[in-house]
Amino acid sequence: MSASELAVDQSITSTEASDASIAWWSDYLSLTKPRILVMILLTVVMGLLGYAHRSLSIWTTLHSLIGTALIAASASILNQWLEQDRDSLMTRTRSRPLPSGRLTSFEVAAFGWSTAVIGFSYLIAFTNPVATAVGFATWVSYVWVYTPMKTRTWLNTVVGTLPGALPVLIGWAAAGGSIFELQGWLLTSIVILWQFPHFMAIAWLYRHEYDLAGYRMITNVERTGIAAGWIAIIPAFLLIPVSMASIAPNNILTWIGAICGVAACLYQLRAALIFFRNRNDQTARRLLYASLIYLPSMMLITMIVACL
């Protein structure tokens, strides 16, 4: 082999090794569900600003986000570790690193437990015991309560809304707020109520796959979709007074924010009503899109109002 051929061969080998390393890190990153993680961190910021307003410390914000990110990542990782066999049965999840065989069960479990230990240690070291306790409650309720319930009862969706919303209280507590204050729970309730129309849309769109994998969803228990429609409509309607109460308008700027918040609620409610009247994949997908627009919009509105 000539020197030039050897150089080309070494270059190819180096490129392949680099690509393999990138793919390996990409698989680990995907276990954390980055898009969901970003949304969770935004709810933490909503809680931080909801309590601290303009006096919020950059260090408090940074420490809260890092600690919560690690705990939320651990919850997602261990959720996939526990559900790896069922994930392999569904089209939407069988390409994940664990069911596809790109990572082993031991590697995923080690990653999940490590991030949990580091996350809790970080929160207790750099925030406070209350924020850490809320983080622990979030992790336990998601991994060890909600996840096992998914194969037992459709009420798993109801239970799952709590760990999905508690990161708001992590931020609230990290900023110095009491978990017994009404305002903190009003902000948390926005995320709790939002999850019902969001998950009803997902439950309808993937009802056949959930059925195949053995998950108990309301769309598999009551197959007409009428119950799912009501479960989407009622929380979407309740978001109107809850949003108004959480913003508590007291001047022209906050009233503008409250009106924008109600408009966002009505947009999602309209999508829920359309889904209820015509229960099909198209209307469910519209409801899903509406929910994905609503929550970031509402979080942005409440954060802006908190800074006024």
XYZ file of N, CA and C in Angstrom, residues 47-262:
648
model
N -42.064 29.416 37.022
C -42.171 29.402 38.477
C -41.208 30.362 39.144
N -39.985 30.431 38.625
C -38.985 31.350 39.174
C -39.449 32.798 39.064
N -39.881 33.171 37.865
C -40.320 34.551 37.645
C -41.635 34.840 38.366
N -42.480 33.817 38.482
C -43.760 34.009 39.154
C -43.590 34.441 40.588
N -42.496 33.984 41.222
C -42.260 34.379 42.604
C -41.312 35.567 42.719
N -40.184 35.493 42.008
C -39.131 36.491 42.214
C -39.297 37.744 41.368
N -40.105 37.671 40.298
C -40.313 38.808 39.407
C -38.962 39.344 38.898
N -38.753 40.639 38.959
C -37.545 41.244 38.395
C -36.316 41.088 39.289
N -36.496 40.613 40.498
C -35.363 40.474 41.424
C -34.689 39.114 41.310
N -35.040 38.331 40.324
C -34.526 36.979 40.188
C -33.021 36.978 39.925
N -32.300 36.172 40.691
C -30.851 36.041 40.539
C -30.522 35.124 39.365
N -29.530 35.502 38.600
C -29.101 34.679 37.466
C -28.557 33.347 37.955
N -27.919 33.344 39.130
C -27.357 32.106 39.660
C -28.445 31.170 40.150
N -29.473 31.719 40.776
C -30.610 30.894 41.190
C -31.263 30.253 39.977
N -31.414 31.035 38.926
C -32.009 30.530 37.691
C -31.154 29.415 37.103
N -29.867 29.654 36.993
C -28.956 28.677 36.391
C -28.932 27.374 37.184
N -28.803 27.470 38.493
C -28.745 26.262 39.329
C -30.065 25.487 39.268
N -31.176 26.200 39.271
C -32.486 25.538 39.196
C -32.651 24.790 37.880
N -32.213 25.411 36.797
C -32.343 24.802 35.478
C -31.442 23.576 35.333
N -30.219 23.676 35.810
C -29.300 22.536 35.700
C -29.801 21.350 36.521
N -30.164 21.611 37.775
C -30.652 20.530 38.630
C -31.914 19.884 38.097
N -32.864 20.710 37.670
C -34.117 20.175 37.141
C -33.886 19.414 35.838
N -32.998 19.919 35.005
C -32.687 19.245 33.740
C -32.166 17.836 33.996
N -31.296 17.690 34.978
C -30.742 16.376 35.288
C -31.813 15.429 35.820
N -32.686 15.938 36.696
C -33.741 15.095 37.264
C -34.765 14.710 36.201
N -35.162 15.673 35.375
C -36.128 15.382 34.314
C -35.535 14.417 33.291
N -34.244 14.589 32.987
C -33.580 13.665 32.061
C -33.585 12.256 32.634
N -33.276 12.143 33.917
C -33.282 10.828 34.569
C -34.661 10.176 34.491
N -35.704 10.957 34.723
C -37.067 10.412 34.665
C -37.378 9.875 33.272
N -37.000 10.604 32.239
C -37.239 10.155 30.866
C -36.439 8.905 30.545
N -35.190 8.874 30.988
C -34.314 7.730 30.717
C -34.847 6.470 31.392
N -35.183 6.570 32.681
C -35.655 5.399 33.406
C -37.036 4.964 32.932
N -37.848 5.911 32.477
C -39.131 5.572 31.879
C -38.928 4.659 30.663
N -37.959 5.016 29.819
C -37.676 4.195 28.640
C -37.041 2.858 29.021
N -36.251 2.860 30.091
C -35.643 1.617 30.580
C -36.724 0.640 31.049
N -37.715 1.152 31.765
C -38.791 0.301 32.274
C -39.741 -0.156 31.164
N -39.862 0.651 30.114
C -40.828 0.354 29.055
C -40.179 -0.165 27.770
N -38.953 -0.618 27.834
C -38.224 -0.996 26.626
C -38.923 -2.091 25.826
N -39.526 -3.076 26.495
C -40.204 -4.154 25.766
C -41.437 -3.636 25.036
N -42.183 -2.776 25.669
C -43.389 -2.224 25.031
C -43.023 -1.220 23.948
N -41.957 -0.488 24.163
C -41.508 0.456 23.123
C -41.174 -0.262 21.821
N -40.694 -1.486 21.934
C -40.329 -2.236 20.730
C -41.548 -2.653 19.917
N -42.743 -2.551 20.497
C -43.964 -2.959 19.809
C -44.636 -1.815 19.054
N -44.221 -0.563 19.321
C -44.874 0.595 18.722
C -43.976 1.257 17.688
N -44.575 1.633 16.574
C -43.827 2.261 15.490
C -43.160 3.546 15.939
N -43.860 4.333 16.750
C -43.348 5.641 17.158
C -42.198 5.552 18.149
N -41.953 4.369 18.751
C -40.905 4.254 19.768
C -39.875 3.155 19.486
N -40.116 2.299 18.521
C -39.216 1.162 18.331
C -37.824 1.558 17.817
N -37.703 2.784 17.305
C -36.389 3.239 16.818
C -35.568 3.910 17.916
N -36.087 3.975 19.124
C -35.331 4.546 20.232
C -34.078 3.715 20.500
N -33.057 4.293 21.137
C -31.786 3.591 21.313
C -31.881 2.243 22.007
N -32.776 2.109 22.978
C -32.867 0.860 23.741
C -33.585 -0.255 22.973
N -34.836 -0.059 22.514
C -35.490 -1.147 21.765
C -34.810 -1.483 20.445
N -34.105 -0.521 19.857
C -33.413 -0.785 18.595
C -32.080 -1.509 18.802
N -31.629 -1.584 20.057
C -30.399 -2.295 20.360
C -29.130 -1.474 20.258
N -29.245 -0.159 20.022
C -28.050 0.665 19.898
C -27.386 0.907 21.259
N -28.174 0.829 22.318
C -27.646 0.894 23.678
C -28.190 -0.291 24.467
N -27.425 -0.765 25.433
C -27.867 -1.901 26.240
C -28.703 -1.432 27.427
N -29.425 -2.361 28.010
C -30.251 -2.051 29.172
C -29.386 -1.542 30.327
N -28.199 -2.139 30.508
C -27.302 -1.704 31.585
C -26.838 -0.272 31.362
N -26.471 0.056 30.134
C -25.989 1.409 29.828
C -27.069 2.447 30.117
N -28.297 2.154 29.726
C -29.394 3.099 29.926
C -29.723 3.235 31.409
N -29.765 2.111 32.122
C -30.048 2.155 33.558
C -28.973 2.940 34.302
N -27.707 2.694 33.968
C -26.612 3.408 34.618
C -26.693 4.906 34.349
N -27.032 5.254 33.131
C -27.171 6.662 32.766
C -28.321 7.306 33.539
N -29.448 6.599 33.629
C -30.623 7.137 34.318
C -30.396 7.332 35.803
N -29.806 6.343 36.460
C -29.569 6.461 37.895
C -28.489 7.490 38.204
N -27.487 7.570 37.347
C -26.404 8.550 37.566
C -26.922 9.977 37.488
N -27.722 10.257 36.461
C -28.254 11.613 36.329
C -29.187 11.957 37.488
N -29.892 10.962 38.024
C -30.759 11.215 39.180
C -29.935 11.623 40.395
N -28.911 10.847 40.693
C -28.068 11.132 41.865
C -27.395 12.498 41.722
N -26.849 12.761 40.547
C -26.177 14.051 40.322
C -27.189 15.200 40.404
N -28.372 14.996 39.826
C -29.398 16.040 39.820
C -29.866 16.409 41.213
N -30.161 15.394 42.040
C -30.604 15.673 43.403
C -29.485 16.303 44.228
N -28.275 15.818 44.040
C -27.128 16.383 44.760
C -26.922 17.846 44.372
N -27.097 18.133 43.089
C -26.913 19.503 42.607
C -27.972 20.436 43.191
N -29.232 19.999 43.159
C -30.312 20.857 43.670
C -30.139 21.149 45.156
N -29.820 20.109 45.942
C -29.701 20.323 47.386
C -28.488 21.196 47.705
N -27.456 21.127 46.856
C -26.238 21.913 47.103
C -26.396 23.372 46.700
N -27.157 23.619 45.637
C -27.159 24.972 45.071
C -28.516 25.688 45.123
N -29.591 24.991 45.550
C -30.869 25.692 45.714
C -31.296 25.599 47.176
N -32.293 24.772 47.469
C -32.720 24.609 48.861
C -33.453 23.279 49.018
N -33.660 22.828 50.267
C -34.283 21.515 50.491
C -35.708 21.402 49.934
N -36.463 22.504 49.935
C -37.843 22.441 49.442
C -37.863 22.177 47.938
N -37.044 22.914 47.195
C -36.974 22.697 45.748
C -36.516 21.270 45.442
N -35.566 20.769 46.244
C -35.078 19.402 46.053
C -36.177 18.386 46.350
N -36.963 18.631 47.398
C -38.062 17.723 47.749
C -39.121 17.685 46.647
N -39.424 18.846 46.063
C -40.379 18.882 44.953
C -39.807 18.133 43.746
N -38.509 18.308 43.515
C -37.863 17.575 42.430
C -37.928 16.078 42.649
N -37.722 15.649 43.887
C -37.798 14.222 44.211
C -39.219 13.697 44.010
N -40.213 14.474 44.436
C -41.608 14.078 44.241
C -41.945 13.966 42.751
N -41.404 14.873 41.956
C -41.605 14.832 40.513
C -41.051 13.551 39.927
N -39.824 13.226 40.301
C -39.127 12.037 39.778
C -39.830 10.749 40.200
N -40.159 10.634 41.474
C -40.811 9.420 41.992
C -42.176 9.218 41.347
N -42.973 10.279 41.286
C -44.329 10.146 40.745
C -44.330 9.813 39.262
N -43.324 10.288 38.532
C -43.264 9.986 37.096
C -42.745 8.578 36.835
N -41.627 8.234 37.463
C -40.983 6.951 37.169
C -41.669 5.785 37.857
N -42.024 5.949 39.125
C -42.465 4.806 39.917
C -43.966 4.767 40.196
N -44.696 5.812 39.805
C -46.162 5.796 39.955
C -46.833 5.844 38.583
N -46.583 6.908 37.840
C -47.207 7.079 36.527
C -46.829 5.969 35.541
N -45.539 5.660 35.440
C -45.090 4.666 34.449
C -45.732 3.300 34.668
N -45.734 2.719 35.883
C -46.402 1.421 36.073
C -47.918 1.482 35.853
N -48.527 2.627 36.132
C -49.981 2.750 35.974
C -50.423 2.686 34.513
N -49.542 2.967 33.584
C -49.912 3.038 32.172
C -50.453 1.721 31.632
N -50.073 0.610 32.257
C -50.571 -0.691 31.815
C -51.741 -1.185 32.670
N -52.152 -0.388 33.659
C -53.177 -0.843 34.595
C -54.503 -0.078 34.488
N -54.436 1.221 34.284
C -55.659 2.017 34.243
C -55.457 3.265 33.405
N -56.538 3.704 32.741
C -56.445 4.930 31.942
C -56.250 6.163 32.817
N -56.462 6.008 34.118
C -56.263 7.134 35.034
C -54.781 7.523 35.141
N -53.919 6.741 34.492
C -52.509 7.118 34.477
C -52.329 8.525 33.899
N -53.208 8.891 32.952
C -53.119 10.225 32.357
C -53.372 11.308 33.402
N -54.333 11.057 34.273
C -54.660 12.018 35.330
C -53.476 12.148 36.285
N -52.949 11.016 36.719
C -51.823 11.012 37.650
C -50.588 11.644 37.007
N -50.385 11.363 35.720
C -49.202 11.858 35.024
C -49.147 13.365 34.870
N -50.283 14.033 35.020
C -50.269 15.493 34.897
C -49.516 16.157 36.056
N -49.448 15.475 37.200
C -48.779 16.080 38.362
C -47.263 16.170 38.163
N -46.561 15.062 37.878
C -45.127 15.210 37.635
C -44.828 16.072 36.411
N -45.773 16.142 35.473
C -45.575 16.990 34.311
C -45.617 18.472 34.639
N -46.259 18.819 35.765
C -46.431 20.227 36.129
C -45.592 20.666 37.318
N -45.121 19.723 38.126
C -44.385 20.082 39.340
C -43.098 20.882 39.110
N -42.448 20.780 37.941
C -41.277 21.649 37.735
C -41.560 23.138 37.924
N -42.819 23.553 37.738
C -43.171 24.949 38.035
C -42.888 25.239 39.505
N -43.267 24.311 40.377
C -43.055 24.495 41.813
C -41.583 24.364 42.198
N -40.816 23.610 41.403
C -39.368 23.566 41.668
C -38.800 24.978 41.523
N -39.167 25.640 40.423
C -38.707 27.006 40.219
C -39.223 27.951 41.284
N -40.496 27.822 41.627
C -41.123 28.659 42.645
C -40.387 28.526 43.981
N -40.137 27.264 44.385
C -39.467 27.012 45.662
C -38.007 27.447 45.619
N -37.338 27.229 44.481
C -35.931 27.620 44.361
C -35.753 29.124 44.501
N -36.761 29.887 44.058
C -36.706 31.343 44.166
C -37.030 31.833 45.568
N -37.457 30.908 46.443
C -37.751 31.279 47.824
C -39.214 31.227 48.193
N -40.067 30.807 47.261
C -41.498 30.759 47.532
C -41.907 29.534 48.324
N -43.004 29.655 49.049
C -43.564 28.535 49.806
C -44.465 27.702 48.894
N -44.407 26.389 49.035
C -45.250 25.527 48.205
C -46.717 25.563 48.655
N -46.989 26.288 49.712
C -48.365 26.417 50.191
C -49.020 27.707 49.693
N -48.306 28.500 48.919
C -48.866 29.747 48.404
C -49.758 29.480 47.195
N -50.896 30.150 47.156
C -51.881 29.938 46.095
C -51.317 30.257 44.717
N -50.566 31.334 44.595
C -50.066 31.751 43.290
C -49.194 30.673 42.648
N -48.388 30.007 43.466
C -47.548 28.933 42.936
C -48.371 27.803 42.357
N -49.467 27.468 43.028
C -50.325 26.381 42.553
C -51.185 26.814 41.367
N -51.500 28.102 41.281
C -52.221 28.576 40.093
C -51.355 28.412 38.839
N -50.085 28.765 38.953
C -49.177 28.587 37.827
C -49.009 27.106 37.499
N -48.920 26.283 38.540
C -48.802 24.840 38.333
C -50.060 24.279 37.677
N -51.217 24.804 38.061
C -52.491 24.325 37.517
C -52.607 24.580 36.021
N -51.971 25.649 35.545
C -51.994 25.910 34.105
C -51.391 24.726 33.352
N -50.263 24.242 33.846
C -49.591 23.124 33.176
C -50.356 21.820 33.390
N -50.948 21.640 34.573
C -51.760 20.441 34.821
C -52.931 20.382 33.853
N -53.700 21.448 33.767
C -54.888 21.464 32.911
C -54.526 21.363 31.434
N -53.438 21.992 31.036
C -53.018 21.941 29.633
C -52.756 20.518 29.157
N -52.260 19.678 30.059
C -51.871 18.330 29.657
C -53.055 17.473 29.213
N -54.262 17.770 29.695
C -55.419 16.938 29.332
C -55.754 17.029 27.844
N -55.992 18.220 27.280
C -56.234 18.256 25.834
C -55.027 17.779 25.032
N -53.830 18.073 25.507
C -52.613 17.653 24.807
C -52.539 16.128 24.719
N -52.744 15.462 25.847
C -52.618 14.001 25.861
C -53.826 13.290 25.277
N -54.990 13.916 25.304
C -56.144 13.301 24.642
C -55.928 13.236 23.129
N -55.298 14.281 22.587
C -54.982 14.280 21.157
C -53.989 13.159 20.842
N -52.956 13.014 21.671
C -51.964 11.964 21.453
C -52.588 10.582 21.635
N -53.418 10.437 22.670
C -54.054 9.146 22.936
C -54.933 8.701 21.772
N -55.601 9.663 21.111
C -56.427 9.309 19.965
C -55.562 8.958 18.757
N -54.565 9.760 18.475
C -53.729 9.544 17.292
C -52.983 8.218 17.350
N -52.581 7.794 18.535
C -51.798 6.568 18.667
C -52.562 5.470 19.403
N -53.872 5.521 19.365
C -54.693 4.579 20.113
C -54.435 3.127 19.715
N -54.233 2.877 18.431
C -54.001 1.503 17.977
C -52.650 0.982 18.464
N -51.640 1.831 18.447
C -50.333 1.411 18.925
C -50.338 1.196 20.434
N -50.997 2.081 21.170
C -51.116 1.902 22.613
C -51.826 0.591 22.925
N -52.849 0.284 22.158
C -53.595 -0.956 22.351
C -52.685 -2.160 22.126
N -51.913 -2.111 21.058
C -51.008 -3.211 20.726
C -49.956 -3.435 21.802
N -49.466 -2.342 22.372
C -48.417 -2.444 23.396
C -48.968 -2.739 24.787
N -50.281 -2.723 24.946
C -50.883 -3.050 26.238
C -51.051 -1.889 27.183
N -50.980 -0.663 26.672
C -51.203 0.498 27.516
C -52.693 0.776 27.652
N -53.090 1.156 28.842
C -54.513 1.449 29.111
C -54.739 2.957 28.981
N -55.285 3.353 27.842
C -55.598 4.748 27.599
C -57.104 4.897 27.465
N -57.638 6.069 27.742
C -59.085 6.280 27.679
C -59.623 6.000 26.279
N -58.822 6.242 25.251
C -59.259 5.990 23.873
C -59.321 4.500 23.551
N -58.723 3.655 24.394
C -58.842 2.214 24.236
C -59.954 1.639 25.100
N -60.231 2.316 26.203
C -61.307 1.883 27.104
C -62.663 2.325 26.559
N -62.753 3.581 26.132
C -63.978 4.137 25.543
C -63.612 4.553 24.122
N -63.889 3.690 23.161
C -63.315 3.794 21.827
C -64.001 4.799 20.909
N -65.120 5.346 21.306
C -65.785 6.318 20.435
C -65.080 7.675 20.459
N -64.314 7.935 21.512
C -63.630 9.220 21.646
C -64.458 10.282 22.348
N -65.704 9.952 22.713
C -66.557 10.935 23.402
C -65.948 11.309 24.753
N -65.514 10.298 25.512
C -64.906 10.576 26.821
C -63.629 11.402 26.657
N -62.819 11.040 25.680
C -61.589 11.797 25.430
C -61.903 13.246 25.078
N -62.994 13.441 24.313
C -63.413 14.797 23.960
C -63.770 15.627 25.170
N -64.542 15.030 26.068
C -64.921 15.761 27.281
C -63.703 16.052 28.162
N -62.777 15.065 28.238
C -61.586 15.246 29.061
C -60.695 16.336 28.486
N -60.818 16.588 27.200
C -60.080 17.690 26.580
C -60.791 19.019 26.787
N -62.118 19.022 26.667
C -62.888 20.263 26.705
C -62.908 20.897 28.094
N -63.230 20.110 29.112
C -63.426 20.672 30.452
C -62.159 21.354 30.981
N -60.979 20.685 30.951
C -59.764 21.398 31.408
C -59.420 22.597 30.531
N -59.670 22.490 29.210
C -59.391 23.628 28.329
C -60.249 24.825 28.712
N -61.496 24.576 29.116
C -62.370 25.662 29.570
C -61.903 26.206 30.926
N -61.520 25.315 31.839
C -61.082 25.750 33.167
C -59.817 26.592 33.113
N -59.057 26.438 32.048
C -57.847 27.242 31.904
C -58.153 28.733 31.811
N -59.347 29.100 31.374
C -59.695 30.524 31.246
C -59.683 31.219 32.611
N -60.475 30.747 33.605
C -60.420 31.423 34.909
C -59.086 31.238 35.622
N -58.467 30.084 35.465
C -57.179 29.847 36.125
C -56.114 30.785 35.573
N -56.108 30.959 34.263
C -55.138 31.870 33.651
C -55.350 33.300 34.116
N -56.611 33.728 34.175
C -56.919 35.075 34.653
C -56.458 35.262 36.093
N -56.719 34.257 36.928
C -56.348 34.351 38.340
C -54.835 34.357 38.520
N -54.121 33.602 37.682
C -52.662 33.534 37.820
C -52.001 34.836 37.399
N -52.605 35.533 36.424
C -52.053 36.810 35.964
C -52.461 37.945 36.901
N -53.679 37.861 37.465
C -54.196 38.874 38.397
C -53.987 40.283 37.865
N -54.651 40.655 36.759
C -54.416 41.980 36.148
C -54.793 43.128 37.076
N -53.904 44.135 37.153
C -54.173 45.288 38.019
C -53.797 46.618 37.364
N -53.340 46.563 36.115
C -53.077 47.788 35.367
C -53.256 47.488 33.883
N -53.111 48.501 33.054
C -53.415 48.344 31.639
C -52.538 47.288 30.975
N -51.255 47.219 31.349
C -50.346 46.256 30.732
C -50.681 44.820 31.131
N -50.975 44.624 32.420
C -51.317 43.273 32.852
C -52.692 42.851 32.325
N -53.604 43.825 32.129
C -54.890 43.508 31.513
C -54.693 43.069 30.064
N -53.786 43.697 29.378
C -53.479 43.273 28.000
C -52.938 41.836 28.015
N -52.068 41.555 28.983
C -51.542 40.200 29.117
C -52.632 39.191 29.413
N -53.571 39.570 30.287
C -54.672 38.678 30.636
C -55.564 38.402 29.434
N -55.836 39.427 28.642
C -56.657 39.260 27.441
C -55.972 38.328 26.443
N -54.669 38.502 26.290
C -53.902 37.611 25.400
C -53.936 36.178 25.919
N -53.864 36.023 27.249
C -53.937 34.694 27.847
C -55.275 34.027 27.590
N -56.345 34.788 27.729
C -57.690 34.249 27.462
C -57.829 33.873 25.982
